[in-house]
Short mmCIF file of C-alpha atoms in Angstrom, two decimals:
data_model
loop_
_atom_site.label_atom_id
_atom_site.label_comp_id
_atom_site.label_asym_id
_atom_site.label_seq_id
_atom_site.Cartn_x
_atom_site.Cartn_y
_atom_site.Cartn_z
CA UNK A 1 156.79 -55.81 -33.81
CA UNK A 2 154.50 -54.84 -35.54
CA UNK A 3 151.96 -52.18 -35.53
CA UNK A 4 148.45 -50.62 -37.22
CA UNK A 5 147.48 -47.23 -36.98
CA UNK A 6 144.51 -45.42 -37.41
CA UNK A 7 144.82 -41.27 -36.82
CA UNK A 8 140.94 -40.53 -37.50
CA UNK A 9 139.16 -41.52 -34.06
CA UNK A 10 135.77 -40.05 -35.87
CA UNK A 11 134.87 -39.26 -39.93
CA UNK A 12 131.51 -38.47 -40.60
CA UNK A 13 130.27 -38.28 -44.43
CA UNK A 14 126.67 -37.50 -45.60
CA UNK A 15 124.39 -40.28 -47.31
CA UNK A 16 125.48 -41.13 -50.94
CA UNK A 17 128.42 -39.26 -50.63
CA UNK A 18 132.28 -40.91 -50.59
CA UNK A 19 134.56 -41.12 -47.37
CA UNK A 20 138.12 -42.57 -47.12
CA UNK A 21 139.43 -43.54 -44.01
CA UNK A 22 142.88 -43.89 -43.09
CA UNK A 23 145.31 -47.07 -41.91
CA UNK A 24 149.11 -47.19 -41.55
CA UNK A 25 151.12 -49.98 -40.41
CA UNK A 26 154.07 -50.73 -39.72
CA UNK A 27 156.28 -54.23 -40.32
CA UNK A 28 159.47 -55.49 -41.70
CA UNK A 29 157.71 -58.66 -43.10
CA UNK A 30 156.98 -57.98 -46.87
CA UNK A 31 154.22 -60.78 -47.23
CA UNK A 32 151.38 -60.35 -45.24
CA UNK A 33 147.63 -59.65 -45.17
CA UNK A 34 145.62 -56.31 -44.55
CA UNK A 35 141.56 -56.54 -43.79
CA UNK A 36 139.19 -53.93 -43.60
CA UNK A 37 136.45 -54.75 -40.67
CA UNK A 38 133.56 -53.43 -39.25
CA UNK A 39 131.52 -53.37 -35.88
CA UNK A 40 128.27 -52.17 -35.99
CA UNK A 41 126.31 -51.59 -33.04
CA UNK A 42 125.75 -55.38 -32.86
CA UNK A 43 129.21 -55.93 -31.97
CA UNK A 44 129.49 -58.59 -34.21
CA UNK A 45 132.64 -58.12 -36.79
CA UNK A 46 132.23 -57.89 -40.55
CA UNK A 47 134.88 -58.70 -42.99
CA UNK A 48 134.57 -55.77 -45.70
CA UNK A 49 137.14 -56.04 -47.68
CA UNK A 50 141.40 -57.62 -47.42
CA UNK A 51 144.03 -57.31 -49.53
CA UNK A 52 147.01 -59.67 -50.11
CA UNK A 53 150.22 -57.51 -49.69
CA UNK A 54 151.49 -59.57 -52.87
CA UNK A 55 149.23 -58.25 -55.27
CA UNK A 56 149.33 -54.51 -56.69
CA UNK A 57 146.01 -54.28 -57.78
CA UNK A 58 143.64 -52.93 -55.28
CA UNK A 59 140.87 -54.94 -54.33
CA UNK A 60 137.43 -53.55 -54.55
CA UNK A 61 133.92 -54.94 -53.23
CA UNK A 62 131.19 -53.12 -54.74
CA UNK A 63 130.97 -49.80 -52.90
CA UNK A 64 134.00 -50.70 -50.96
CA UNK A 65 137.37 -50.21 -52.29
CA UNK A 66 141.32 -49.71 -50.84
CA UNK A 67 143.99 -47.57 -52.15
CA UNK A 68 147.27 -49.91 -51.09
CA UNK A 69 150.33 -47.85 -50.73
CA UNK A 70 152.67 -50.64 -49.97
CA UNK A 71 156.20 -49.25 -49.78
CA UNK A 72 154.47 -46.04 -47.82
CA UNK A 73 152.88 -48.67 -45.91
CA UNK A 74 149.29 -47.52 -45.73
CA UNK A 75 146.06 -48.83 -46.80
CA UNK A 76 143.13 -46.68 -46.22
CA UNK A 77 139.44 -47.68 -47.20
CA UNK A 78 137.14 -45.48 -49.34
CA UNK A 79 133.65 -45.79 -49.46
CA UNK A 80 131.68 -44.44 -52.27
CA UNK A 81 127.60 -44.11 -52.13
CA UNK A 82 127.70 -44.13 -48.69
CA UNK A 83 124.42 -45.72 -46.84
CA UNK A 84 122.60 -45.42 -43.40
CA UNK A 85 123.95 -48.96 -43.03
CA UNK A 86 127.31 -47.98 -43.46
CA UNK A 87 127.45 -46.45 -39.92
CA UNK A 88 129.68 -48.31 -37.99
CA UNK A 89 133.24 -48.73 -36.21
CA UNK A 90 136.14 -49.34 -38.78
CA UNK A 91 139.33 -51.59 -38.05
CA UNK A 92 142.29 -51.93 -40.20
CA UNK A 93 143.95 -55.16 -39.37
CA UNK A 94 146.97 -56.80 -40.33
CA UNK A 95 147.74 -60.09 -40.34
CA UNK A 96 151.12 -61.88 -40.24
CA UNK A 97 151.94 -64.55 -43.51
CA UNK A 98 154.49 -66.21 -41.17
CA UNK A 99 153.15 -66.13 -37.56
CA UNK A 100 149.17 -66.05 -38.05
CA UNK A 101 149.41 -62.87 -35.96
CA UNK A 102 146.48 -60.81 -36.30
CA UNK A 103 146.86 -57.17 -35.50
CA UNK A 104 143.99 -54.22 -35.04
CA UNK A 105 144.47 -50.63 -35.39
CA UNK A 106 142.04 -48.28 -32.93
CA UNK A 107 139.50 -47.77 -35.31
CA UNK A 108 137.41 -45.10 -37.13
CA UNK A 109 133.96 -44.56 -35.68
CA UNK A 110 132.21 -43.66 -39.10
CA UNK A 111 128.66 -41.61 -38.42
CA UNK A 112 126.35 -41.12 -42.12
CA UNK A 113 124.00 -38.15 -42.20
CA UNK A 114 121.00 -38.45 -43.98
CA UNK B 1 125.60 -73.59 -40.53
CA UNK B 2 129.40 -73.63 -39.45
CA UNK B 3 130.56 -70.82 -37.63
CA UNK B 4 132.11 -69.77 -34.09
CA UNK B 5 130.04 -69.97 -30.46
CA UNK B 6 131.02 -68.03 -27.39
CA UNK B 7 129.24 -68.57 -24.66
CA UNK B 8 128.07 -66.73 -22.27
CA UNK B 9 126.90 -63.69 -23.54
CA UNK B 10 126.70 -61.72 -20.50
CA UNK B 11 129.49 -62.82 -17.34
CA UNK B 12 130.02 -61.23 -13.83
CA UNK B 13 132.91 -62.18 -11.93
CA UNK B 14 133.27 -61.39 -8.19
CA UNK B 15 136.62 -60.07 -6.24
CA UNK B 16 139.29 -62.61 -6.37
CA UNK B 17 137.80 -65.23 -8.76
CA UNK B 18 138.59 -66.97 -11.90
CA UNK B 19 136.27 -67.06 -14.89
CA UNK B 20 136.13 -69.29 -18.23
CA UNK B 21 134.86 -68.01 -21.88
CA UNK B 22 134.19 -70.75 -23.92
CA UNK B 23 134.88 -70.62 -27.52
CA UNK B 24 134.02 -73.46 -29.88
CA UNK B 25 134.25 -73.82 -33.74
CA UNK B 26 132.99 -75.84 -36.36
CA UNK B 27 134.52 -74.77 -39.30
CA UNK B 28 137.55 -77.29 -39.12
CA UNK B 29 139.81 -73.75 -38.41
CA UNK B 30 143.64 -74.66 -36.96
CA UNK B 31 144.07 -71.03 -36.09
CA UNK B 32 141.99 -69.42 -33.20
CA UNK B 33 142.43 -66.10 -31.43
CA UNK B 34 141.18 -64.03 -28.30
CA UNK B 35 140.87 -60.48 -28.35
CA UNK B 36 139.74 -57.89 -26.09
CA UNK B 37 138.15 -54.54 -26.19
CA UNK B 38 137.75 -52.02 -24.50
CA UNK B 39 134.47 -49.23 -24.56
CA UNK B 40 135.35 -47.08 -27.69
CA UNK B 41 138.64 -48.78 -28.38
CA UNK B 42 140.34 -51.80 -30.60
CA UNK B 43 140.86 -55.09 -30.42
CA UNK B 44 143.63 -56.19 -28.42
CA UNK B 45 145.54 -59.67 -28.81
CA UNK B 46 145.35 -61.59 -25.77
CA UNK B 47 146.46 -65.33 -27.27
CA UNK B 48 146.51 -67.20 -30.12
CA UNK B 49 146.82 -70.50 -31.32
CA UNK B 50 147.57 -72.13 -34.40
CA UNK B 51 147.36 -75.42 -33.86
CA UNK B 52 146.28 -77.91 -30.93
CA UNK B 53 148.47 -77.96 -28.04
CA UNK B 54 150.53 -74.96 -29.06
CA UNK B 55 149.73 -70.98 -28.54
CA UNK B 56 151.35 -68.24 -28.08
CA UNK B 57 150.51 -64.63 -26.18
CA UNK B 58 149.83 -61.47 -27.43
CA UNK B 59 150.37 -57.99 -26.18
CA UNK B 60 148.18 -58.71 -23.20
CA UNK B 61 148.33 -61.43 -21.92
CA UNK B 62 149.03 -61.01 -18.80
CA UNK B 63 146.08 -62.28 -16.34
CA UNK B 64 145.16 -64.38 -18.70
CA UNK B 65 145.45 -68.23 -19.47
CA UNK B 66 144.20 -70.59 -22.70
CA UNK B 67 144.51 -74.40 -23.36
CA UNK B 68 144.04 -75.79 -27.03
CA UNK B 69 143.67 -79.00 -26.35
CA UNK B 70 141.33 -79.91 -29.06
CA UNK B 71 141.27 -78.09 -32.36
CA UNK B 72 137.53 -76.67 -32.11
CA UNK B 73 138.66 -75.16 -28.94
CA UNK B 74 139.75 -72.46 -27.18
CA UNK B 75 138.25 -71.29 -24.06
CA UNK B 76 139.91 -67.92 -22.11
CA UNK B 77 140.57 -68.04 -18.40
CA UNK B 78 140.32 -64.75 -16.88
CA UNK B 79 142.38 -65.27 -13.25
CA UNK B 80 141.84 -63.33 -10.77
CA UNK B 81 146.09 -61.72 -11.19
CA UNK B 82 143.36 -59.36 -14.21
CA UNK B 83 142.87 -56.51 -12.33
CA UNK B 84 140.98 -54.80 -14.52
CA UNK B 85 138.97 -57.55 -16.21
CA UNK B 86 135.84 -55.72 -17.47
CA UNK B 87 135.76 -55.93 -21.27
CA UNK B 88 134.12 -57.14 -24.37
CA UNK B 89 136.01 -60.44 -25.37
CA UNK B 90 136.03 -61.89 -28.99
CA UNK B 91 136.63 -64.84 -29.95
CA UNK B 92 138.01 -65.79 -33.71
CA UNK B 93 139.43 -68.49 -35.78
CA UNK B 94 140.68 -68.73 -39.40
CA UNK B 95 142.25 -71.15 -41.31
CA UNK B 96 146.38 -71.54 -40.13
CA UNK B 97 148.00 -69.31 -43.40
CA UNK B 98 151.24 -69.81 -42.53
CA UNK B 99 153.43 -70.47 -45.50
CA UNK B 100 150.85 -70.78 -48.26
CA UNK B 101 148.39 -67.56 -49.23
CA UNK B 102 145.05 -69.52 -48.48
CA UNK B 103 141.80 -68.07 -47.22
CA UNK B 104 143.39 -66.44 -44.42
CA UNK B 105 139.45 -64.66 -43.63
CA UNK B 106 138.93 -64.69 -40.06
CA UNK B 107 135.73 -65.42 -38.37
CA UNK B 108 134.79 -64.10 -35.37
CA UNK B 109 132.44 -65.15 -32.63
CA UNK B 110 129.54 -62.93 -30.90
CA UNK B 111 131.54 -61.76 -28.31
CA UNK B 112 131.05 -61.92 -24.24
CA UNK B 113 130.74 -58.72 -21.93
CA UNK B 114 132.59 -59.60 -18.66
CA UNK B 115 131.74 -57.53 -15.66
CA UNK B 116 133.22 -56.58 -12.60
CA UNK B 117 130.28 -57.68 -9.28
#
């Protein structure tokens, strides 16, 4: 089965400054998806950023960006300029080419210090 | 606007009884997906569907029941065998990926906070 791990429970990072965060997964499939999301206080969940397990290139969204380690399995997130805004809860998720199985890691509460 | 409706927001069940979350979708999705979560804590996969008629559980499913029997739904039964049913439940759909690299992006609903009277 498999399985998404996130070992930070808390990062913190100060306003315009950059923060990674880490995700590891584990899976014997070697086609699938990987997602960055986040929760703010809202509870509502916000696609930041995915990556197809396919491609080597990382993908990048503006201040967003991945650094996709696929034969170590890990895909952590770094955010660069960070923002007020950016405060949040962080999932890693993986999702499953063959099954449509979507799978969370704990996530990374992320607080930004002015 | 297309998007994903759970409904209701706010839900209170009493000792020994079963509750419904509705989940409905407009944006023509065949996959659809319940999670749960916990205060502080991830999203856990209760069921999932990827097509009408058809789903499968996840790692908790237990307590739990789903029907998909029409494609821009999927509502959660919480039975009264969930012992510990208080939660934040989220609803999501995406378009079925399986066997072709499509826009796999999910979307997810507003959620519903179920409570314990």
């Amino acid at each position: 089965a498999q399985t998404v791990t996130q070992s930070q429970p808390e990062m913190s990072v100060q306003e315009a400054e950059t923060v990674t965060l880490s995700c590891t997964y584990d899976t014997s499939e070697s086609d699938y998806y990987l997602f960055w999301y986040k929760q703010p206080p809202s509870r509502q969940m916000i696609l930041v950023i995915r990556q197809e397990a396919y491609k080597q290139q990382n993908a990048t969204e503006n201040r967003f960006s991945v650094n996709f380690q696929k034969a170590a399995k890990s895909f952590s997130l770094k955010i660069s300029d960070s923002q007020l805004g950016d405060a949040a809860m962080y999932f890693c998720a993986y999702r499953s080419y063959n099954t449509d199985k979507l799978i969370f890691g704990t996530g990374t509460r992320l607080q930004v210090f002015p | 606007d297309g998007g994903i409706t759970q409904s209701p927001k706010y839900l209170f069940r009493k000792e020994g009884q079963n509750v419904t979350l509705s989940c409905e979708q407009n944006l023509n999705h065949d996959a659809m997906y319940w999670y749960r979560q916990d205060p502080g804590q991830g999203l856990r996969l209760i069921y999932y569907s990827q097509i009408v008629n058809d789903f499968q559980k996840g790692d908790i499913a237990e307590g739990y029941s789903v029907s998909r029997e029409k494609k821009e739904s999927f509502p959660l039964t919480v039975t009264s065998a969930q012992k510990n049913p208080t939660a934040f439940y989220l609803c999501a759909s995406s378009i079925a990926g399986t066997g072709s690299f499509t826009d796999e992006k999910l979307f997810f609903g507003s959620g519903t906070q179920l409570s314990v009277l």
